GROMACS .gro file of C-alpha atoms in nm:
model
  217
    1UNK     CA    1  13.719  10.364  10.621
    2UNK     CA    2  13.879  10.030  10.535
    3UNK     CA    3  14.141   9.946  10.272
    4UNK     CA    4  13.869   9.818  10.042
    5UNK     CA    5  13.655  10.132  10.037
    6UNK     CA    6  13.696  10.463   9.852
    7UNK     CA    7  13.696  10.778  10.063
    8UNK     CA    8  13.591  11.000   9.771
    9UNK     CA    9  13.299  10.773   9.677
   10UNK     CA   10  13.195  10.762  10.038
   11UNK     CA   11  13.189  11.137  10.057
   12UNK     CA   12  12.996  11.162   9.737
   13UNK     CA   13  12.731  10.928   9.860
   14UNK     CA   14  12.710  11.120  10.192
   15UNK     CA   15  12.661  11.442   9.989
   16UNK     CA   16  12.364  11.286   9.813
   17UNK     CA   17  12.209  11.164  10.131
   18UNK     CA   18  12.255  11.504  10.294
   19UNK     CA   19  12.092  11.679  10.003
   20UNK     CA   20  11.810  11.428   9.981
   21UNK     CA   21  11.719  11.518  10.351
   22UNK     CA   22  11.749  11.895  10.292
   23UNK     CA   23  11.432  12.040  10.138
   24UNK     CA   24  11.588  12.377  10.070
   25UNK     CA   25  11.926  12.243   9.965
   26UNK     CA   26  12.262  12.308  10.127
   27UNK     CA   27  12.545  12.554  10.061
   28UNK     CA   28  12.910  12.453  10.006
   29UNK     CA   29  12.988  12.587  10.357
   30UNK     CA   30  12.708  12.382  10.516
   31UNK     CA   31  12.810  12.065  10.336
   32UNK     CA   32  13.175  12.118  10.439
   33UNK     CA   33  13.077  12.149  10.800
   34UNK     CA   34  12.863  11.839  10.797
   35UNK     CA   35  13.120  11.629  10.616
   36UNK     CA   36  13.397  11.779  10.826
   37UNK     CA   37  13.613  11.858  10.522
   38UNK     CA   38  13.732  12.177  10.362
   39UNK     CA   39  13.529  12.370  10.101
   40UNK     CA   40  13.765  12.270   9.816
   41UNK     CA   41  13.674  11.901   9.862
   42UNK     CA   42  13.305  11.986   9.849
   43UNK     CA   43  13.343  12.196   9.535
   44UNK     CA   44  13.513  11.898   9.364
   45UNK     CA   45  13.247  11.653   9.481
   46UNK     CA   46  12.964  11.879   9.364
   47UNK     CA   47  13.132  11.940   9.026
   48UNK     CA   48  13.159  11.563   8.969
   49UNK     CA   49  12.800  11.494   9.077
   50UNK     CA   50  12.675  11.777   8.859
   51UNK     CA   51  12.845  11.629   8.551
   52UNK     CA   52  12.630  11.314   8.603
   53UNK     CA   53  12.315  11.510   8.669
   54UNK     CA   54  12.292  11.385   9.033
   55UNK     CA   55  12.326  11.736   9.181
   56UNK     CA   56  12.222  12.077   9.064
   57UNK     CA   57  12.299  12.428   9.205
   58UNK     CA   58  12.052  12.716   9.197
   59UNK     CA   59  12.131  13.076   9.133
   60UNK     CA   60  12.197  13.131   9.498
   61UNK     CA   61  12.454  12.857   9.506
   62UNK     CA   62  12.256  12.610   9.705
   63UNK     CA   63  12.309  12.249   9.600
   64UNK     CA   64  12.009  12.020   9.559
   65UNK     CA   65  11.947  11.665   9.436
   66UNK     CA   66  11.941  11.654   9.051
   67UNK     CA   67  11.702  11.485   8.815
   68UNK     CA   68  11.961  11.218   8.743
   69UNK     CA   69  11.871  11.057   9.076
   70UNK     CA   70  11.515  11.012   8.954
   71UNK     CA   71  11.638  10.837   8.644
   72UNK     CA   72  11.842  10.597   8.856
   73UNK     CA   73  11.543  10.535   9.090
   74UNK     CA   74  11.322  10.432   8.799
   75UNK     CA   75  11.566  10.159   8.710
   76UNK     CA   76  11.526  10.019   9.065
   77UNK     CA   77  11.151   9.958   9.027
   78UNK     CA   78  11.190   9.644   8.809
   79UNK     CA   79  11.432   9.494   9.062
   80UNK     CA   80  11.187   9.563   9.350
   81UNK     CA   81  10.901   9.419   9.151
   82UNK     CA   82  11.091   9.095   9.078
   83UNK     CA   83  11.183   9.055   9.444
   84UNK     CA   84  10.823   9.107   9.557
   85UNK     CA   85  10.641   8.886   9.307
   86UNK     CA   86  10.664   8.552   9.487
   87UNK     CA   87  10.495   8.697   9.800
   88UNK     CA   88  10.238   8.881   9.588
   89UNK     CA   89  10.153   8.570   9.391
   90UNK     CA   90  10.109   8.369   9.707
   91UNK     CA   91   9.883   8.643   9.851
   92UNK     CA   92   9.667   8.668   9.535
   93UNK     CA   93   9.618   8.294   9.511
   94UNK     CA   94   9.549   8.253   9.883
   95UNK     CA   95   9.282   8.527   9.900
   96UNK     CA   96   9.151   8.515   9.545
   97UNK     CA   97   9.216   8.889   9.530
   98UNK     CA   98   9.436   9.122   9.324
   99UNK     CA   99   9.757   9.185   9.512
  100UNK     CA  100   9.982   9.486   9.454
  101UNK     CA  101  10.299   9.659   9.571
  102UNK     CA  102  10.285  10.037   9.602
  103UNK     CA  103  10.592  10.256   9.661
  104UNK     CA  104  10.633  10.624   9.734
  105UNK     CA  105  10.761  10.816   9.429
  106UNK     CA  106  10.814  11.183   9.508
  107UNK     CA  107  10.495  11.308   9.665
  108UNK     CA  108  10.275  11.037   9.520
  109UNK     CA  109  10.212  10.663   9.552
  110UNK     CA  110  10.307  10.448   9.252
  111UNK     CA  111  10.184  10.099   9.184
  112UNK     CA  112  10.492   9.901   9.070
  113UNK     CA  113  10.369   9.541   9.074
  114UNK     CA  114  10.025   9.375   9.036
  115UNK     CA  115   9.939   9.005   9.051
  116UNK     CA  116   9.585   8.881   8.980
  117UNK     CA  117   9.456   8.542   9.100
  118UNK     CA  118   9.441   8.268   8.844
  119UNK     CA  119   9.148   8.059   8.983
  120UNK     CA  120   8.868   8.309   9.033
  121UNK     CA  121   8.583   8.368   8.787
  122UNK     CA  122   8.586   8.737   8.862
  123UNK     CA  123   8.839   8.966   9.017
  124UNK     CA  124   8.939   9.332   9.027
  125UNK     CA  125   9.163   9.450   8.734
  126UNK     CA  126   9.447   9.680   8.832
  127UNK     CA  127   9.759   9.796   8.651
  128UNK     CA  128  10.112   9.895   8.722
  129UNK     CA  129  10.196  10.262   8.671
  130UNK     CA  130   9.889  10.395   8.848
  131UNK     CA  131   9.961  10.705   9.056
  132UNK     CA  132   9.754  10.852   9.337
  133UNK     CA  133   9.782  11.084   9.634
  134UNK     CA  134   9.897  10.905   9.952
  135UNK     CA  135   9.579  10.983  10.138
  136UNK     CA  136   9.355  10.866   9.853
  137UNK     CA  137   9.324  10.495   9.931
  138UNK     CA  138   9.425  10.217  10.171
  139UNK     CA  139   9.765  10.159  10.003
  140UNK     CA  140   9.872  10.519  10.053
  141UNK     CA  141   9.725  10.554  10.400
  142UNK     CA  142   9.913  10.245  10.516
  143UNK     CA  143  10.237  10.430  10.421
  144UNK     CA  144  10.127  10.741  10.599
  145UNK     CA  145  10.041  10.525  10.907
  146UNK     CA  146  10.398  10.382  10.906
  147UNK     CA  147  10.538  10.735  10.881
  148UNK     CA  148  10.324  10.852  11.176
  149UNK     CA  149  10.421  10.564  11.410
  150UNK     CA  150  10.787  10.540  11.312
  151UNK     CA  151  11.010  10.236  11.370
  152UNK     CA  152  11.063  10.318  11.734
  153UNK     CA  153  10.703  10.347  11.824
  154UNK     CA  154  10.451  10.076  11.914
  155UNK     CA  155  10.279   9.943  11.605
  156UNK     CA  156   9.908  10.030  11.569
  157UNK     CA  157   9.634   9.781  11.620
  158UNK     CA  158   9.530   9.670  11.365
  159UNK     CA  159   9.847   9.698  11.152
  160UNK     CA  160   9.651   9.708  10.833
  161UNK     CA  161   9.438   9.976  10.672
  162UNK     CA  162   9.105   9.926  10.495
  163UNK     CA  163   8.924  10.112  10.225
  164UNK     CA  164   8.568  10.103  10.100
  165UNK     CA  165   8.421  10.056   9.753
  166UNK     CA  166   8.358  10.420   9.723
  167UNK     CA  167   8.727  10.496   9.676
  168UNK     CA  168   8.893  10.537   9.335
  169UNK     CA  169   8.934  10.172   9.259
  170UNK     CA  170   8.569  10.091   9.314
  171UNK     CA  171   8.664   9.790   9.516
  172UNK     CA  172   8.723   9.701   9.883
  173UNK     CA  173   9.087   9.722   9.971
  174UNK     CA  174   9.322   9.626  10.256
  175UNK     CA  175   9.691   9.731  10.280
  176UNK     CA  176   9.980   9.701  10.521
  177UNK     CA  177  10.308   9.901  10.516
  178UNK     CA  178  10.653   9.770  10.441
  179UNK     CA  179  10.871   9.769  10.755
  180UNK     CA  180  11.237   9.803  10.839
  181UNK     CA  181  11.361   9.924  10.505
  182UNK     CA  182  11.602  10.216  10.458
  183UNK     CA  183  11.521  10.455  10.175
  184UNK     CA  184  11.205  10.271  10.066
  185UNK     CA  185  10.849  10.351  10.168
  186UNK     CA  186  10.572  10.130  10.042
  187UNK     CA  187  10.282   9.897  10.114
  188UNK     CA  188  10.138   9.567  10.003
  189UNK     CA  189   9.767   9.545   9.950
  190UNK     CA  190   9.475   9.361   9.797
  191UNK     CA  191   9.171   9.467   9.600
  192UNK     CA  192   8.850   9.263   9.624
  193UNK     CA  193   8.506   9.283   9.481
  194UNK     CA  194   8.247   9.450   9.704
  195UNK     CA  195   8.097   9.275  10.001
  196UNK     CA  196   8.218   9.187  10.351
  197UNK     CA  197   8.587   9.160  10.385
  198UNK     CA  198   8.688   8.826  10.558
  199UNK     CA  199   8.856   8.867  10.894
  200UNK     CA  200   9.160   8.676  10.784
  201UNK     CA  201   9.246   8.919  10.501
  202UNK     CA  202   9.406   9.191  10.718
  203UNK     CA  203   9.651   8.951  10.903
  204UNK     CA  204   9.729   8.778  10.568
  205UNK     CA  205   9.821   9.113  10.409
  206UNK     CA  206  10.042   9.204  10.700
  207UNK     CA  207  10.215   8.869  10.661
  208UNK     CA  208  10.274   8.938  10.291
  209UNK     CA  209  10.407   9.289  10.364
  210UNK     CA  210  10.660   9.139  10.605
  211UNK     CA  211  10.762   8.882  10.339
  212UNK     CA  212  10.810   9.154  10.084
  213UNK     CA  213  11.009   9.365  10.338
  214UNK     CA  214  11.240   9.065  10.393
  215UNK     CA  215  11.282   9.008  10.022
  216UNK     CA  216  11.384   9.375   9.968
  217UNK     CA  217  11.648   9.385  10.245
   0.00000   0.00000   0.00000
């Protein structure tokens, strides 16, 4: 800790991170051991976080992340969308395809930004707010691929994932995962009208995903 930082706030943030990684929650004793503090400190931290809805405790006394964290996370989506829009616009205009940013939200994938090309006569319509299972289309499978490989593993070849017109969107799709971000899982993708997908689409989507990743750091 430095003179400019708050030890109490630091511990509170660490509690939230520990609970976020603990599917079954943690007891006061377990939190005290991991934070290397006494139980009284943990009780005070949990009481404060509970007042703000960031933590809840079940009947067995195990602490879990509260719904207040979800409300905070929803406020983040507009900021992420704004940061990603320049790369998405460039991608949509370059390929003449509908570009989108998809993020993991709970157990689902959530489309948080969509940019349609301005110069095409026809293109695929898509909207923000669409939710789907991660394994349902290319955008979600790109995220699952990034989970499977991990940051320390060699990246797969190719680095993008494709989808066919038989999937939910009714269009051909290509997506690549965001890389190197802490606490954010997502992908950048494009939707195109049926037909053969040009070879340059995959590498261009990967390039856009890297641009978005840089913008979100």
